[in-house]
Coordinates of C-alpha atoms and ligand atoms in Angstrom, one line a residue:
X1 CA -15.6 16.8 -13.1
X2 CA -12.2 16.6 -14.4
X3 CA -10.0 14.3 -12.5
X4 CA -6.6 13.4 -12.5
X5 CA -5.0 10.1 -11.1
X6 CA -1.0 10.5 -9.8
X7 CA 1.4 6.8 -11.0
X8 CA 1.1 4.3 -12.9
X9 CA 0.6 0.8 -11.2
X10 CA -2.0 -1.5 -10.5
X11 CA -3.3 0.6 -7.4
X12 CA -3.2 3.4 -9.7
X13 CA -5.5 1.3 -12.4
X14 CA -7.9 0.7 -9.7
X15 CA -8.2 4.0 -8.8
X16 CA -8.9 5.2 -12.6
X17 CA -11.2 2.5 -12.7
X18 CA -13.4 2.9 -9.6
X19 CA -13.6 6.8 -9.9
X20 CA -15.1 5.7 -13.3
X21 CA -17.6 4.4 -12.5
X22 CA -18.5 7.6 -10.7
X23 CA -21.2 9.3 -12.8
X24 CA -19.6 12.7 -11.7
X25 CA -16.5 12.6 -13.6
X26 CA -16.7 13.3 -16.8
X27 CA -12.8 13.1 -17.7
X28 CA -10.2 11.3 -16.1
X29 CA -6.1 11.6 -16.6
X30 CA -3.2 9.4 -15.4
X31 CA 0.1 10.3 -15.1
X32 CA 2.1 8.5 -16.4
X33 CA -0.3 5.5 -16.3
X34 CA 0.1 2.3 -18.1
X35 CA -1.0 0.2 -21.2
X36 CA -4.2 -1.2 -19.4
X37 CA -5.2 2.7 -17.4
X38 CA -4.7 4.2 -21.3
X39 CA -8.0 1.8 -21.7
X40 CA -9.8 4.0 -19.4
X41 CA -8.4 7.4 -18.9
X42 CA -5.8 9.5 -21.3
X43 CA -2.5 9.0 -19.9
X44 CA -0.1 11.5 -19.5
X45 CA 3.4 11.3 -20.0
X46 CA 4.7 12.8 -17.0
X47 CA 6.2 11.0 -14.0
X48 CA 4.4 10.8 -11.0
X49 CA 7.7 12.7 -8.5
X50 CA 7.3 15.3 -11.2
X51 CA 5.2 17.8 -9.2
X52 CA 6.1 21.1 -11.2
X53 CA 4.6 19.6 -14.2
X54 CA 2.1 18.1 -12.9
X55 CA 1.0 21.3 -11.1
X56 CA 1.2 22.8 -14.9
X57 CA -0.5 20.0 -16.5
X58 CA -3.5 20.1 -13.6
X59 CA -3.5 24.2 -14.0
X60 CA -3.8 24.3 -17.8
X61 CA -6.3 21.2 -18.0
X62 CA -8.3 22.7 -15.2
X63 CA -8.6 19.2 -13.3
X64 CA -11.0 19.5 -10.2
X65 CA -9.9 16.6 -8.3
X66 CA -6.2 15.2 -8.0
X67 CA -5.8 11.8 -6.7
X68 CA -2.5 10.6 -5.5
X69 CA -1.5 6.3 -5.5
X70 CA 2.2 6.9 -4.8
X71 CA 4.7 7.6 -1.7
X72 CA 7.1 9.8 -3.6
X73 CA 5.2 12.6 -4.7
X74 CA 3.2 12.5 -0.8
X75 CA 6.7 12.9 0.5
X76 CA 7.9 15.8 -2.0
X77 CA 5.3 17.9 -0.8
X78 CA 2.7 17.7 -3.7
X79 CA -0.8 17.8 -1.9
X80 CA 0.8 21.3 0.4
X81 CA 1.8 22.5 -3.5
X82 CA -1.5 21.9 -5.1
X83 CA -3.4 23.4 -2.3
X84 CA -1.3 26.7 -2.3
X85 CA -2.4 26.8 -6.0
X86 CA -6.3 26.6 -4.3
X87 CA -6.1 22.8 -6.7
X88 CA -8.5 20.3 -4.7
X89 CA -6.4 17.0 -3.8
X90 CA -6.8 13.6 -2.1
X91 CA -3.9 12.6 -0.1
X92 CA -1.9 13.9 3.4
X93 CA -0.1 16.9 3.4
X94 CA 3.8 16.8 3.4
X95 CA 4.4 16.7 7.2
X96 CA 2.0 14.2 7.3
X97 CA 2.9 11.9 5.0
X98 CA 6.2 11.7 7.0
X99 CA 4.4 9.0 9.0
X100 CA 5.5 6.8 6.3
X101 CA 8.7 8.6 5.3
X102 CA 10.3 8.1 8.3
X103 CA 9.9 5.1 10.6
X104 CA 11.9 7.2 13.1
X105 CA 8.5 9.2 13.3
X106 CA 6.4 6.6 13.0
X107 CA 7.3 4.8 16.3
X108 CA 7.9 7.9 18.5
X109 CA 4.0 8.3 17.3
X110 CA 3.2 5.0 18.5
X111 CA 4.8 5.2 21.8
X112 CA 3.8 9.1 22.9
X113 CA -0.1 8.2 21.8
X114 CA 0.2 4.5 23.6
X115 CA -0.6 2.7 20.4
X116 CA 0.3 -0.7 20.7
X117 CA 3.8 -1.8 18.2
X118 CA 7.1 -3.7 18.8
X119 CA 9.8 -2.2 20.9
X120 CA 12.7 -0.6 19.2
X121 CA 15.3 2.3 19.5
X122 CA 16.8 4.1 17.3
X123 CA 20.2 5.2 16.2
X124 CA 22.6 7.8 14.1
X125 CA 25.5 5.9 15.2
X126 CA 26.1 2.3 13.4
X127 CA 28.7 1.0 16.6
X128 CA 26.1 2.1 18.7
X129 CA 23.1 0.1 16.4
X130 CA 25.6 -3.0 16.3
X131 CA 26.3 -2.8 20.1
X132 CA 22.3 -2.7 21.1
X133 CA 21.8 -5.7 18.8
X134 CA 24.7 -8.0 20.3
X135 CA 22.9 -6.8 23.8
X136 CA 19.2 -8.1 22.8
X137 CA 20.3 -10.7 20.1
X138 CA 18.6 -12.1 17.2
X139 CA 15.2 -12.2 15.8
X140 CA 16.0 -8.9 15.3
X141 CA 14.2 -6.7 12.8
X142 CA 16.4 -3.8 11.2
X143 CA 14.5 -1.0 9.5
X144 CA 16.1 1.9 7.6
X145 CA 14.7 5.5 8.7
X146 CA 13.9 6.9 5.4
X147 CA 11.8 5.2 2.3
X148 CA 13.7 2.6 0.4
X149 CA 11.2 1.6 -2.0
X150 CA 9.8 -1.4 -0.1
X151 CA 13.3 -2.9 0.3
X152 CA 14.6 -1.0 4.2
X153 CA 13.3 -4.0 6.1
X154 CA 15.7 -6.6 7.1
X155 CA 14.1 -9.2 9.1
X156 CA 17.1 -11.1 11.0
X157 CA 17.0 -14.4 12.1
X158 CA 20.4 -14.2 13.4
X159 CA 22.6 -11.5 14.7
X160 CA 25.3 -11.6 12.1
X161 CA 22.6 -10.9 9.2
X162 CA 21.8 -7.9 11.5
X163 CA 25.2 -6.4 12.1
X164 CA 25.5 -6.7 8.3
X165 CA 22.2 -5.1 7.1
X166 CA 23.5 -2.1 9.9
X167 CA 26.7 -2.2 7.5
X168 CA 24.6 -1.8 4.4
X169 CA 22.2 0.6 5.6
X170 CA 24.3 3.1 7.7
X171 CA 27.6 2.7 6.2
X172 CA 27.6 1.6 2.5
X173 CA 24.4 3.8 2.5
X174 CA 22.3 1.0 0.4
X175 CA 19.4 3.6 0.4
X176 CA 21.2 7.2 0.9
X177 CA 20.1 9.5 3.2
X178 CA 17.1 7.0 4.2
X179 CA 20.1 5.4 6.1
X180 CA 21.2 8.2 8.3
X181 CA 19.1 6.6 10.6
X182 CA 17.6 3.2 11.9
X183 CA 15.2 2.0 13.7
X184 CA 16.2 -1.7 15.2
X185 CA 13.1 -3.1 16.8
X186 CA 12.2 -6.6 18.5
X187 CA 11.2 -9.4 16.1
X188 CA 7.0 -10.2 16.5
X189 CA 5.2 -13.1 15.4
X190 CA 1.9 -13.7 13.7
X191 CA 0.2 -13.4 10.6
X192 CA 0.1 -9.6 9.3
X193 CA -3.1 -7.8 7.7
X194 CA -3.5 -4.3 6.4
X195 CA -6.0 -1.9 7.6
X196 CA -6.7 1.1 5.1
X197 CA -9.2 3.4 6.6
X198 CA -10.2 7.2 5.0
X199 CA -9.6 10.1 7.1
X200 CA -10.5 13.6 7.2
X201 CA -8.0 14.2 9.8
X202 CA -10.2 13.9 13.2
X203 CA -12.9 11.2 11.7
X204 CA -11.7 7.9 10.4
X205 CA -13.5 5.2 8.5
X206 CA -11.6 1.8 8.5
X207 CA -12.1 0.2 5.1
X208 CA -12.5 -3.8 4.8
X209 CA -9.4 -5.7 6.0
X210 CA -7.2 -7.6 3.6
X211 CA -3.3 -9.2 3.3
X212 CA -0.8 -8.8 1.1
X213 CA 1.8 -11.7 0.5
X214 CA 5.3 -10.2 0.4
X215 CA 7.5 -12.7 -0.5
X216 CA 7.9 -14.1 -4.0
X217 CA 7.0 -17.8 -3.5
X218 CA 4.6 -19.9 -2.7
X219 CA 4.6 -20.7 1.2
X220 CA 6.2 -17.4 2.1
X221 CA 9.2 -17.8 0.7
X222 CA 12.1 -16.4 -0.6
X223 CA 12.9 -12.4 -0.6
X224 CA 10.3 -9.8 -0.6
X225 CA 8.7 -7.7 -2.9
X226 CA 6.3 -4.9 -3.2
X227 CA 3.1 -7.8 -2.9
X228 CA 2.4 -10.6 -5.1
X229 CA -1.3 -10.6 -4.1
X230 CA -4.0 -9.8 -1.6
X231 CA -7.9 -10.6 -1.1
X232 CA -10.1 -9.0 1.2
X233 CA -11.7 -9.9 4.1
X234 CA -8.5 -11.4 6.0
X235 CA -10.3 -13.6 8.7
X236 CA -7.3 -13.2 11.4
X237 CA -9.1 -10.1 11.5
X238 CA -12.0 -11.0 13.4
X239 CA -15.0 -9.0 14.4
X240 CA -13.7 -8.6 17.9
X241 CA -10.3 -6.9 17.2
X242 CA -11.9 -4.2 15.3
X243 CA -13.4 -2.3 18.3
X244 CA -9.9 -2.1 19.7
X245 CA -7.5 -1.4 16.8
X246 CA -10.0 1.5 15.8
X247 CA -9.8 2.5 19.9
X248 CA -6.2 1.8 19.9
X249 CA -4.8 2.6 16.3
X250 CA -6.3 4.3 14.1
X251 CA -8.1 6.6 16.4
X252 CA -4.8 7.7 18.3
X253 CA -3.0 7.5 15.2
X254 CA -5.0 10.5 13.8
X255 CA -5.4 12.4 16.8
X256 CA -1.6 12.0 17.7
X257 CA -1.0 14.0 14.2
X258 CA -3.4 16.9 14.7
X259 CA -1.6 17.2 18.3
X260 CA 1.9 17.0 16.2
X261 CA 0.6 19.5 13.9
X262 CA 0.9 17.1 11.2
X263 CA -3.2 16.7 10.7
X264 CA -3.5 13.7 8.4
X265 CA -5.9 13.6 5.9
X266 CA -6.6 11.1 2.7
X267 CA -6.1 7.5 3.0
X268 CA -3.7 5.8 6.2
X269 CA -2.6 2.2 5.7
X270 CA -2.1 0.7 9.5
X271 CA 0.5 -2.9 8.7
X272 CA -0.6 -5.0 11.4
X273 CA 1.1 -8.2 12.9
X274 CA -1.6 -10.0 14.7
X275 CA 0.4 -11.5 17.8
X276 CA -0.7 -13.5 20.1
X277 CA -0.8 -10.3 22.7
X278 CA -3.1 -8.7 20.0
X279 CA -2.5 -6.3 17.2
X280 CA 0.6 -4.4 17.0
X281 CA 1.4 -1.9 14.1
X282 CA 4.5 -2.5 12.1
X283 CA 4.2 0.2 9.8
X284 CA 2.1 2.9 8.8
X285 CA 1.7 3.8 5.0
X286 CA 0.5 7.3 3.7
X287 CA -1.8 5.8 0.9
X288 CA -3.4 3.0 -0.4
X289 CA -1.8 -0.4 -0.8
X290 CA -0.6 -1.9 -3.8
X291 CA -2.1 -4.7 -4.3
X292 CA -4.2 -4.8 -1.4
X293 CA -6.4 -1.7 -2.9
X294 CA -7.1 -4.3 -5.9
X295 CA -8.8 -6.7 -3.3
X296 CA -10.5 -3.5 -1.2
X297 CA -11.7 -1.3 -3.9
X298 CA -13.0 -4.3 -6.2
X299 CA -15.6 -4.6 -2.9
X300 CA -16.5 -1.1 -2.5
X301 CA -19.9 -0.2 -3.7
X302 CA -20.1 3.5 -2.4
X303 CA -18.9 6.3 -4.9
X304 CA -15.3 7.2 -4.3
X305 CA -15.6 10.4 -5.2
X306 CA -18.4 11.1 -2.8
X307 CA -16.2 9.4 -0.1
X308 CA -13.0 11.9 -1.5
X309 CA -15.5 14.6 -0.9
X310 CA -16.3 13.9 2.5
X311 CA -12.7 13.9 3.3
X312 CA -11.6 16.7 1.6
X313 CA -15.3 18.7 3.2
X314 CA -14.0 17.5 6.9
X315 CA -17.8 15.4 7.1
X316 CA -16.3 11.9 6.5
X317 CA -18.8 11.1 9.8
X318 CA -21.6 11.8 7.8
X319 CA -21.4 9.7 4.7
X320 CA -22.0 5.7 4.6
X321 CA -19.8 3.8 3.0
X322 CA -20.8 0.6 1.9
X323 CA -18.7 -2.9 0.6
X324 CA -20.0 -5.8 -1.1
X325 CA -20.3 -9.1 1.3
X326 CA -17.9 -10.6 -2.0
X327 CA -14.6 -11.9 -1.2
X328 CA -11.8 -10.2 -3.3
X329 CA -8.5 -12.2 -4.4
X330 CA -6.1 -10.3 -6.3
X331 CA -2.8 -12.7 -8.0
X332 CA 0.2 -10.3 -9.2
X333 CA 1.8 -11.8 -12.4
X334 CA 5.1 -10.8 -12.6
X335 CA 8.5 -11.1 -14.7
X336 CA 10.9 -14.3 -14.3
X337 CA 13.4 -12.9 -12.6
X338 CA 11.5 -10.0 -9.9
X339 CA 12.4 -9.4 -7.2
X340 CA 16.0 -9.1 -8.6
X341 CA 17.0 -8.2 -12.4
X342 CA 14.2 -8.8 -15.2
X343 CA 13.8 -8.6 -18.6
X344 CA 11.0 -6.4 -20.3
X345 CA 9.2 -5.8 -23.3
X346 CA 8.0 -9.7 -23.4
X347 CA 4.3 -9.9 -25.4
X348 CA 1.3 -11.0 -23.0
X349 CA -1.3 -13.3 -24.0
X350 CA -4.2 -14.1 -23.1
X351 CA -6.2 -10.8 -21.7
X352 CA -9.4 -11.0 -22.8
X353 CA -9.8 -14.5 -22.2
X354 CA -9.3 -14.3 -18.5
X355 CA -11.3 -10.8 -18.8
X356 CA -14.1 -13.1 -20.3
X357 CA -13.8 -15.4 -17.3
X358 CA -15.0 -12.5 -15.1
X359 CA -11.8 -11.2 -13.5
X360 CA -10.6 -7.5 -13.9
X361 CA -7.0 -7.5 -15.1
X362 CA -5.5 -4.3 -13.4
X363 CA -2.5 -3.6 -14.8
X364 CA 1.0 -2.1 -13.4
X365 CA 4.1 -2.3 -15.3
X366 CA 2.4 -2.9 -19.1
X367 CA 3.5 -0.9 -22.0
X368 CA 2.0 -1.1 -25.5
X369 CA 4.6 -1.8 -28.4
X370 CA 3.8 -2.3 -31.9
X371 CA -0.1 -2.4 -31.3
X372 CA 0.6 -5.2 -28.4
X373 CA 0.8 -4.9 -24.9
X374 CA 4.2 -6.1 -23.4
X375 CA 5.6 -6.4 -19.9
X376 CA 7.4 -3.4 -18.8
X377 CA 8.0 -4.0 -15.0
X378 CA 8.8 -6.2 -12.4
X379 CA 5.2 -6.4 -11.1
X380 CA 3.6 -6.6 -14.1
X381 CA -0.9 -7.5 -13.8
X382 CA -2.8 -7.8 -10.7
X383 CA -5.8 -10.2 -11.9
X384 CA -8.7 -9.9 -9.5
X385 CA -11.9 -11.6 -9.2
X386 CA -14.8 -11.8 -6.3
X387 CA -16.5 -15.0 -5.2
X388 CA -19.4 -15.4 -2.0
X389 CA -16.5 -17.3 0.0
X390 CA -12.7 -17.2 -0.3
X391 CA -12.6 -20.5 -2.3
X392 CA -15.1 -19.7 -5.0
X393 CA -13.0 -16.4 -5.2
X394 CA -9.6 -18.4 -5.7
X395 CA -11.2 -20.6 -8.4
X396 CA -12.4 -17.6 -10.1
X397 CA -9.3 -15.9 -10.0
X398 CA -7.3 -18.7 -11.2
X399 CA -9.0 -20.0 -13.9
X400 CA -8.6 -16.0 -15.1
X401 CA -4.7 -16.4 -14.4
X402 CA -4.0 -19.7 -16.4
X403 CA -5.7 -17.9 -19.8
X404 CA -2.5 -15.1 -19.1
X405 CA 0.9 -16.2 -20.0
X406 CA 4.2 -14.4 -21.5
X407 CA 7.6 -15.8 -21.7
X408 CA 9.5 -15.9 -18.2
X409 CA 5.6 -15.2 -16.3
X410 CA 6.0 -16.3 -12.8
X411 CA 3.1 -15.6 -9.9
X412 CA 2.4 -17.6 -6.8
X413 CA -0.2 -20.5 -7.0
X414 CA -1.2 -20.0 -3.3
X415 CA -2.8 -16.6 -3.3
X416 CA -5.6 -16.3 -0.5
X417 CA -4.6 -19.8 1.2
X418 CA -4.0 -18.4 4.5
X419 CA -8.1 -17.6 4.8
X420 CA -9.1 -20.9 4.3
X421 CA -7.4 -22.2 7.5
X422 CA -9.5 -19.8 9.5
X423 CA -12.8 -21.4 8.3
Ligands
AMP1 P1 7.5 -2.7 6.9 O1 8.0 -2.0 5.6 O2 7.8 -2.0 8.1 O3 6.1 -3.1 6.8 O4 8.3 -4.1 6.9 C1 8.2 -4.9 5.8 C2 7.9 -6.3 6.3 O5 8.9 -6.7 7.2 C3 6.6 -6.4 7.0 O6 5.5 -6.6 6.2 C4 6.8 -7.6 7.9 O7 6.6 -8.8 7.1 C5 8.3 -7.5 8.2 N1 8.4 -6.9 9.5 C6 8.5 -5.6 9.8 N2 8.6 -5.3 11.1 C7 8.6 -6.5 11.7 C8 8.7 -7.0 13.1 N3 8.9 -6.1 14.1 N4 8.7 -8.3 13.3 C9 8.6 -9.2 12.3 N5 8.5 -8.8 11.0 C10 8.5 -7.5 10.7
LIG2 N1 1.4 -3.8 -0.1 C1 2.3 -3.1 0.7 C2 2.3 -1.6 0.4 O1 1.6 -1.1 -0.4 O2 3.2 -1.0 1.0

């Protein structure tokens, strides 16, 4: 079959290179890709929001499977466009991808279906969102409604820094329309982990745990990105929470939507804070992690396709999906300079080396100039290597990092150090 992968980052490289592997698909496309996916698939030149032409481009090519990685086009409606066009694709529909594109929805989910997350309310009105947080007082977590790339969440240690992201949000309008509302919701403490499960919109299937690490540097510090790197299993998540957030989550979660009218199908990403009153959901996701779907897929042993069929065939209950006992740590190299302003274009070393050391370099914002491939992001490779226990896995996938360099290459040294104080 021909199949067609939607953006161009290192969940998207995974993707390409996992349904590779299938010995079903015969051709596979990526729009737009990057310098590593043109490797393995052709790339496309069209951006991944670009839904008219990528309904033209999957017409005339005749793809028979679409794959979405990204939030935009999910919220723009592409999976409801496709389908009216009878074009097979992976991903939630429109009104249910609105689980992620507005955290307004999200939470009146959660409490209607009982599913356990922080308090919060919501407002239109910034006096009002100011005078509810001088009432409950700081930590304090601010969250604009709509999707602001990653960057809506303001975590307040004090109440000031709360008022002020209110200010930003609702009034400067930091992220347009995504500010017309906010969701301001009590602070909870713990360590978080991501659970990505497949659903076919009444069945779900959790897929292996893992965590991201959001903030920049080492130690969890400084601002947050999109991830600087994940592995897979997180040991927080122990055996004995499972039972009850696939009871208490994902389960609801899923039948909640159909109830809605918003049946969710494709991939849903449940951000958990494990507190010490059990797992609460912070955020739901409409699609797979970046970079935690380096760390999951790199463990997956079952075809995805066949697992993409099940979904899309409504008999995800009947297929076995199976995952590697491996441990998965994924590091995110990255400009000098991300989160805030970077430069680009900066020549990267090293590639095959740590390839040769038996990691898989995913890439996500590479480019190829003048026959050599060059940074072109802020998040630029997502280096990734399996071990039989965490620590073998962070050797491997550090002694893959150190053959990588470019000028200005910055990536945390601490990737995976959170699983070792479990064992
Ligand atoms: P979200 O986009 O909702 O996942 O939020 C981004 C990040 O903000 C999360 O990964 C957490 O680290 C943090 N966060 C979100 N909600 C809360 C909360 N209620 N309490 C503490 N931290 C939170
Ligand atoms: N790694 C967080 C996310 O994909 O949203």
């Amino acid at each position: 079959m021909k199949v067609l992968v939607v953006g161009g980052g290192g969940r998207e490289h995974t993707l390409v290179w996992k349904l590779k592997q299938s010995p079903r698909v015969k051709e596979i496309y990526c729009a737009p890709g990057n310098a590593g996916i043109s490797g393995e698939a052709a790339c496309v030149d069209i951006a991944a929001d670009d839904i008219d032409a990528l309904l033209d481009f999957a017409l005339e090519k005749g793809i028979n499977l679409t794959v979405v990685g990204p939030e935009a086009p999910l919220s723009l409606g592409i999976v409801d466009r496709f389908r009216e066009k009878g074009l097979r694709i992976f991903g939630p529909a429109q009104k249910a991808a609105e689980i992620e594109g507005s955290k307004v929805l999200a939470k009146e989910i959660m409490y209607k279906y009982n599913i356990p997350t922080a308090e919060y309310a919501d407002f239109t009105d910034s006096d009002k969102a100011v005078e509810y947080i001088r009432k409950v007082g700081a930590p304090i977590v601010v969250k604009a409604d709509g999707l602001a790339a990653g960057k809506g969440v303001i975590v307040a240690m004090d109440e000031q820094t709360a008022v002020d992201a209110v200010k930003s949000i609702m009034e400067e309008r930091a992220f347009g329309d995504s500010g017309n509302r906010v969701v301001i919701e009590q602070f909870l403490e713990g360590e978080e982990v991501s659970i990505l499960a497949f659903t076919d919109g009444t069945n779900v299937v959790p897929m292996v745990s893992s965590q991201d690490h959001k903030r920049i540097y080492d130690n969890d510090e400084g601002p947050n990105t999109g991830g600087m790197g994940a592995y897979s299993p997180a040991p927080v998540y122990t055996r004995d929470v499972e039972p009850f957030v696939y009871e208490r989550v994902l389960l609801p979660t899923i039948q909640g939507m159909k109830e809605e009218g918003r049946t969710y199908e494709g991939v849903i990403y449940a951000g958990l804070m494990m507190t010490k009153d059990g797992p609460k959901v912070l955020e739901y996701n409409a699609r797979f992690g970046d970079p935690e779907t380096q760390a999951v897929l790199a463990r997956l042993e079952t075809d995805l396709v066949d697992i993409i069929d099940a979904v899309l065939e409504k008999r995800l209950a009947d297929i076995e999906i199976k995952w590697s006992d491996n441990v998965a740590v994924c590091v995110v190299m990255a400009s000098g300079g991300y989160p805030g302003s970077y430069e680009k274009g900066k020549v990267i070393s090293g590639l095959n080396e740590a390839e040769s050391e038996g990691a898989i370099v995913f890439h996500a914002g590479t480019a190829e100039k003048d026959g050599q491939i060059v940074s072109s992001g802020g998040r630029v490779l997502g280096v990734t290597a399996l071990g039989s226990s965490i620590p073998e896995a962070i050797e491997n996938v550090y002694r893959a990092v150190a053959k990588i360099t470019w000028d200005g290459v910055q990536y945390r040294k601490d990737i995976g150090k959170k699983a070792i104080k479990h064992l």
